[in-house]
């Protein structure tokens, strides 16, 4: 039985996966991934939501209210040691995406606010890249739209590459209580990719009282929805794991709480 937190990818066709707030049963995060053949186009109206378009692979032209940003994206695979191209688009905009060559794009969204926000092309060269953890808990992080970047109203976007046989988002942590500065409330999606693609990985989502306790076997392109609780990930031997995280909540500040049962390993 497939977990209700697992959004399975569609193996062929344009739309890979689509998680709306209505489908997830929450308030803020929306996530959609598309595969576009060379020359294909997709039109998006942002409406009342803000959007972070991430060029996962390939190259696209993006036109927003008539202004074109050309040849965004250089990666052939998400596992390359290169930051992605990305564009922030506020509410009330018309977006056209045209694939210059075959491309995979992520559309990450959340409610906008009342401020007059601007379109911003997020420079891959300025994205912070870092290493977290140690030993078999080492993973490689690229901050695409972090909470200390004031561009967005609610959106936070980050990508993580976890080598085979490593854990990630570990020790388990959560961010489901709005009690700053100790913890903040953020919904989250994980868009998973695997190398080689026939692999699989595991993600558990659980709360202290186990009123939520789901274990998801994720395959290439699947999404795990994290409405609350701890959400660690494990990549089996032989398969590197990439995931793109989208987070959003009532306030745009990421503070998490580790599971006290497992926090010993940080000491």
Short mmCIF file of C-alpha atoms in Angstrom, two decimals:
data_model
loop_
_atom_site.label_atom_id
_atom_site.label_comp_id
_atom_site.label_asym_id
_atom_site.label_seq_id
_atom_site.Cartn_x
_atom_site.Cartn_y
_atom_site.Cartn_z
CA UNK A 1 0.00 0.00 0.00
CA UNK A 2 1.41 3.37 -1.03
CA UNK A 3 1.79 5.88 1.79
CA UNK A 4 -0.58 8.87 1.62
CA UNK A 5 2.54 11.04 1.96
CA UNK A 6 4.09 9.64 -1.24
CA UNK A 7 3.25 11.26 -4.59
CA UNK A 8 4.34 8.80 -7.24
CA UNK A 9 5.91 10.15 -10.44
CA UNK A 10 4.32 9.67 -13.84
CA UNK A 11 7.00 7.80 -15.86
CA UNK A 12 6.28 9.43 -19.23
CA UNK A 13 4.72 12.62 -20.55
CA UNK A 14 5.11 16.27 -19.69
CA UNK A 15 3.96 16.40 -16.07
CA UNK A 16 6.09 14.27 -13.78
CA UNK A 17 4.35 15.07 -10.51
CA UNK A 18 2.04 17.75 -9.14
CA UNK A 19 1.50 18.42 -5.43
CA UNK A 20 -1.02 21.16 -4.72
CA UNK A 21 -1.88 22.42 -1.23
CA UNK A 22 -5.29 20.81 -1.70
CA UNK A 23 -3.74 17.42 -2.46
CA UNK A 24 -1.32 17.68 0.45
CA UNK A 25 -4.00 18.93 2.83
CA UNK A 26 -1.96 21.90 3.93
CA UNK A 27 -1.74 25.65 3.41
CA UNK A 28 1.47 26.79 1.77
CA UNK A 29 3.72 24.55 -0.38
CA UNK A 30 3.00 23.71 -3.99
CA UNK A 31 5.35 21.64 -6.15
CA UNK A 32 5.22 20.57 -9.78
CA UNK A 33 7.91 19.00 -11.99
CA UNK A 34 7.85 18.99 -15.78
CA UNK A 35 9.86 17.34 -18.52
CA UNK A 36 9.99 19.40 -21.71
CA UNK A 37 11.34 18.22 -25.05
CA UNK A 38 13.42 20.68 -27.08
CA UNK A 39 11.14 23.38 -28.46
CA UNK A 40 8.22 22.63 -26.14
CA UNK A 41 6.68 25.40 -24.05
CA UNK A 42 4.69 25.67 -20.84
CA UNK A 43 2.62 28.64 -19.69
CA UNK A 44 2.14 29.41 -16.00
CA UNK A 45 0.01 32.09 -14.31
CA UNK A 46 1.30 32.77 -10.81
CA UNK A 47 -2.01 34.21 -9.61
CA UNK A 48 -1.81 34.92 -5.88
CA UNK A 49 1.24 32.70 -5.40
CA UNK A 50 4.97 33.30 -5.67
CA UNK A 51 7.04 30.91 -7.76
CA UNK A 52 10.62 29.69 -7.79
CA UNK A 53 11.37 28.05 -11.14
CA UNK A 54 14.40 25.75 -10.88
CA UNK A 55 16.05 24.43 -14.05
CA UNK A 56 16.96 20.96 -12.82
CA UNK A 57 18.48 19.86 -16.14
CA UNK A 58 18.69 21.20 -19.68
CA UNK A 59 18.33 24.78 -20.86
CA UNK A 60 15.25 26.98 -21.09
CA UNK A 61 14.20 30.48 -22.03
CA UNK A 62 11.84 32.08 -19.50
CA UNK A 63 9.61 34.99 -20.50
CA UNK A 64 7.83 36.90 -17.73
CA UNK A 65 5.29 39.55 -18.71
CA UNK A 66 7.07 39.96 -22.05
CA UNK A 67 10.68 40.10 -20.81
CA UNK A 68 12.81 37.09 -21.76
CA UNK A 69 15.63 35.58 -19.73
CA UNK A 70 17.55 33.41 -22.18
CA UNK A 71 19.50 30.16 -21.97
CA UNK A 72 19.00 29.41 -18.27
CA UNK A 73 20.50 26.13 -17.10
CA UNK A 74 23.64 24.21 -17.95
CA UNK A 75 23.31 20.84 -16.20
CA UNK A 76 22.78 17.58 -18.01
CA UNK A 77 22.12 15.74 -14.73
CA UNK A 78 21.12 16.90 -11.26
CA UNK A 79 24.10 14.93 -9.89
CA UNK A 80 26.63 17.29 -11.50
CA UNK A 81 28.59 19.41 -9.03
CA UNK A 82 27.03 22.59 -10.43
CA UNK A 83 24.34 24.86 -8.97
CA UNK A 84 21.07 25.13 -10.90
CA UNK A 85 19.67 28.14 -12.69
CA UNK A 86 16.55 29.51 -10.99
CA UNK A 87 14.14 32.41 -11.28
CA UNK A 88 11.96 33.94 -8.58
CA UNK A 89 8.59 35.21 -9.84
CA UNK A 90 6.14 37.08 -7.60
CA UNK A 91 2.36 36.87 -7.80
CA UNK A 92 0.33 38.26 -10.70
CA UNK A 93 2.76 37.31 -13.46
CA UNK A 94 2.47 35.39 -16.73
CA UNK A 95 5.38 33.01 -17.26
CA UNK A 96 6.33 31.22 -20.48
CA UNK A 97 8.95 28.49 -20.32
CA UNK A 98 10.46 27.29 -23.61
CA UNK A 99 12.93 24.43 -23.71
CA UNK A 100 16.01 25.31 -25.77
CA UNK A 101 17.00 21.67 -25.34
CA UNK A 102 15.38 18.83 -23.42
CA UNK A 103 14.82 20.09 -19.88
CA UNK A 104 13.40 19.17 -16.50
CA UNK A 105 12.05 22.07 -14.49
CA UNK A 106 10.64 22.38 -10.99
CA UNK A 107 7.87 24.85 -10.17
CA UNK A 108 7.97 25.59 -6.44
CA UNK A 109 5.24 27.85 -5.09
CA UNK A 110 3.69 29.36 -1.98
CA UNK A 111 1.28 32.19 -1.17
CA UNK A 112 2.72 35.64 -1.86
CA UNK A 113 2.39 38.59 0.50
CA UNK A 114 1.31 42.21 -0.05
CA UNK A 115 4.78 43.62 -0.73
CA UNK A 116 5.75 44.74 -4.23
CA UNK A 117 8.24 41.96 -4.97
CA UNK A 118 10.38 41.81 -8.11
CA UNK A 119 11.32 39.12 -10.61
CA UNK A 120 14.82 37.91 -9.79
CA UNK A 121 17.13 35.60 -11.71
CA UNK A 122 19.01 33.68 -9.01
CA UNK A 123 22.66 33.50 -10.02
CA UNK A 124 24.02 29.93 -9.68
CA UNK A 125 27.49 31.36 -8.99
CA UNK A 126 26.20 33.11 -5.84
CA UNK A 127 24.30 30.15 -4.38
CA UNK A 128 25.88 28.93 -1.15
CA UNK A 129 27.23 25.39 -1.40
CA UNK A 130 28.14 23.54 1.80
CA UNK A 131 28.87 20.14 3.30
CA UNK A 132 26.82 18.88 6.26
CA UNK A 133 27.43 15.94 8.56
CA UNK A 134 30.37 13.59 8.74
CA UNK A 135 31.19 10.01 7.85
CA UNK A 136 28.20 8.19 6.35
CA UNK A 137 26.01 11.16 7.29
CA UNK A 138 27.85 13.52 4.91
CA UNK A 139 25.72 15.26 2.28
CA UNK A 140 26.21 18.20 -0.10
CA UNK A 141 23.86 21.18 0.03
CA UNK A 142 23.10 24.04 -2.37
CA UNK A 143 20.94 26.89 -1.03
CA UNK A 144 18.83 28.13 -3.94
CA UNK A 145 16.44 30.42 -2.03
CA UNK A 146 17.43 30.37 1.67
CA UNK A 147 15.69 32.19 4.53
CA UNK A 148 18.39 34.90 4.72
CA UNK A 149 17.66 35.91 1.12
CA UNK A 150 14.81 38.49 1.35
CA UNK A 151 13.67 37.93 -2.25
CA UNK A 152 10.64 35.76 -1.39
CA UNK A 153 7.63 36.10 0.91
CA UNK A 154 7.34 32.51 2.13
CA UNK A 155 9.35 30.18 -0.14
CA UNK A 156 12.52 28.35 0.86
CA UNK A 157 14.24 26.14 -1.74
CA UNK A 158 17.34 23.98 -1.30
CA UNK A 159 18.84 20.96 -3.06
CA UNK A 160 20.87 18.17 -1.44
CA UNK A 161 23.02 15.38 -2.89
CA UNK A 162 23.43 12.37 -0.60
CA UNK A 163 26.04 9.77 -1.63
CA UNK A 164 25.12 6.10 -1.75
CA UNK A 165 25.09 4.35 1.66
CA UNK A 166 24.63 7.70 3.45
CA UNK A 167 21.81 9.10 5.57
CA UNK A 168 20.42 12.60 5.13
CA UNK A 169 18.11 14.96 7.03
CA UNK A 170 19.69 13.08 9.92
CA UNK A 171 19.66 12.90 12.87
CA UNK A 172 15.91 13.23 12.39
CA UNK A 173 14.60 16.77 12.73
CA UNK A 174 11.25 18.50 12.53
CA UNK A 175 9.84 21.98 12.06
CA UNK A 176 6.13 21.78 12.84
CA UNK A 177 5.70 24.19 15.76
CA UNK A 178 5.73 27.99 15.46
CA UNK A 179 7.82 28.62 18.59
CA UNK A 180 10.75 30.76 17.39
CA UNK A 181 13.61 30.90 18.08
CA UNK A 182 13.58 27.18 19.01
CA UNK A 183 11.42 25.88 16.12
CA UNK A 184 9.38 27.20 13.20
CA UNK A 185 6.41 25.81 11.31
CA UNK A 186 7.26 24.84 7.73
CA UNK A 187 5.56 22.40 5.39
CA UNK A 188 8.00 20.59 3.12
CA UNK A 189 8.24 18.51 -0.04
CA UNK A 190 11.11 16.24 -1.09
CA UNK A 191 11.51 15.69 -4.85
CA UNK A 192 13.78 12.66 -5.16
CA UNK A 193 16.13 11.63 -7.98
CA UNK A 194 18.34 8.55 -7.99
CA UNK A 195 21.58 7.66 -9.72
CA UNK A 196 21.38 5.21 -11.42
CA UNK A 197 17.65 5.81 -11.90
CA UNK A 198 16.41 2.27 -11.24
CA UNK A 199 17.38 2.65 -7.58
CA UNK A 200 15.27 3.44 -4.58
CA UNK A 201 15.67 5.15 -1.21
CA UNK A 202 13.74 5.31 2.05
CA UNK A 203 12.18 8.18 3.93
CA UNK A 204 10.37 7.95 7.26
CA UNK A 205 7.97 10.63 8.54
CA UNK A 206 6.98 10.32 12.19
CA UNK A 207 5.93 12.28 15.25
CA UNK A 208 6.94 11.86 18.90
CA UNK A 209 3.63 10.18 19.77
CA UNK A 210 3.63 8.10 16.54
CA UNK A 211 0.19 9.45 15.60
CA UNK A 212 1.99 9.87 12.26
CA UNK A 213 4.50 7.17 11.32
CA UNK A 214 4.93 6.52 7.60
CA UNK A 215 7.80 4.77 5.85
CA UNK A 216 8.08 5.57 2.14
CA UNK A 217 10.07 3.63 -0.46
CA UNK A 218 10.86 6.35 -2.98
CA UNK A 219 11.83 5.88 -6.60
CA UNK A 220 13.19 8.27 -9.19
CA UNK A 221 11.10 11.49 -9.50
CA UNK A 222 8.80 10.67 -6.53
CA UNK A 223 7.77 13.34 -4.01
CA UNK A 224 7.36 12.84 -0.26
CA UNK A 225 5.08 15.33 1.49
CA UNK A 226 6.07 16.25 5.05
CA UNK A 227 3.13 17.94 6.81
CA UNK A 228 4.72 17.52 10.26
CA UNK A 229 7.12 15.35 12.19
CA UNK A 230 10.68 14.11 11.75
CA UNK A 231 11.65 13.09 8.21
CA UNK A 232 15.05 11.33 7.83
CA UNK A 233 16.22 9.80 4.53
CA UNK A 234 18.53 6.88 3.73
CA UNK A 235 20.23 6.10 0.40
CA UNK A 236 21.09 2.38 -0.06
CA UNK A 237 24.42 1.08 -1.28
CA UNK A 238 25.00 1.71 -4.98
CA UNK A 239 22.59 4.61 -5.45
CA UNK A 240 23.30 8.29 -4.98
CA UNK A 241 20.28 10.33 -3.94
CA UNK A 242 19.39 13.89 -4.94
CA UNK A 243 16.44 15.78 -3.53
CA UNK A 244 14.99 19.23 -4.02
CA UNK A 245 13.31 20.63 -0.90
CA UNK A 246 10.56 23.21 -0.95
CA UNK A 247 9.48 24.66 2.40
CA UNK A 248 6.99 27.36 3.37
CA UNK A 249 5.00 28.38 6.40
CA UNK A 250 3.40 31.37 8.09
CA UNK A 251 6.83 32.95 8.56
CA UNK A 252 9.95 32.58 6.42
CA UNK A 253 12.44 31.34 8.98
CA UNK A 254 13.94 27.84 9.15
CA UNK A 255 14.62 26.60 12.67
CA UNK A 256 14.33 22.88 13.36
CA UNK A 257 14.31 20.62 16.40
CA UNK A 258 16.23 17.35 16.44
CA UNK A 259 14.65 14.16 17.75
CA UNK A 260 16.04 14.07 21.32
CA UNK A 261 16.25 10.26 21.11
CA UNK A 262 18.94 10.57 18.42
CA UNK A 263 20.59 13.89 19.20
CA UNK A 264 23.40 12.09 21.08
CA UNK A 265 25.23 11.48 17.83
CA UNK A 266 25.90 15.21 17.41
CA UNK A 267 27.83 15.40 20.69
#
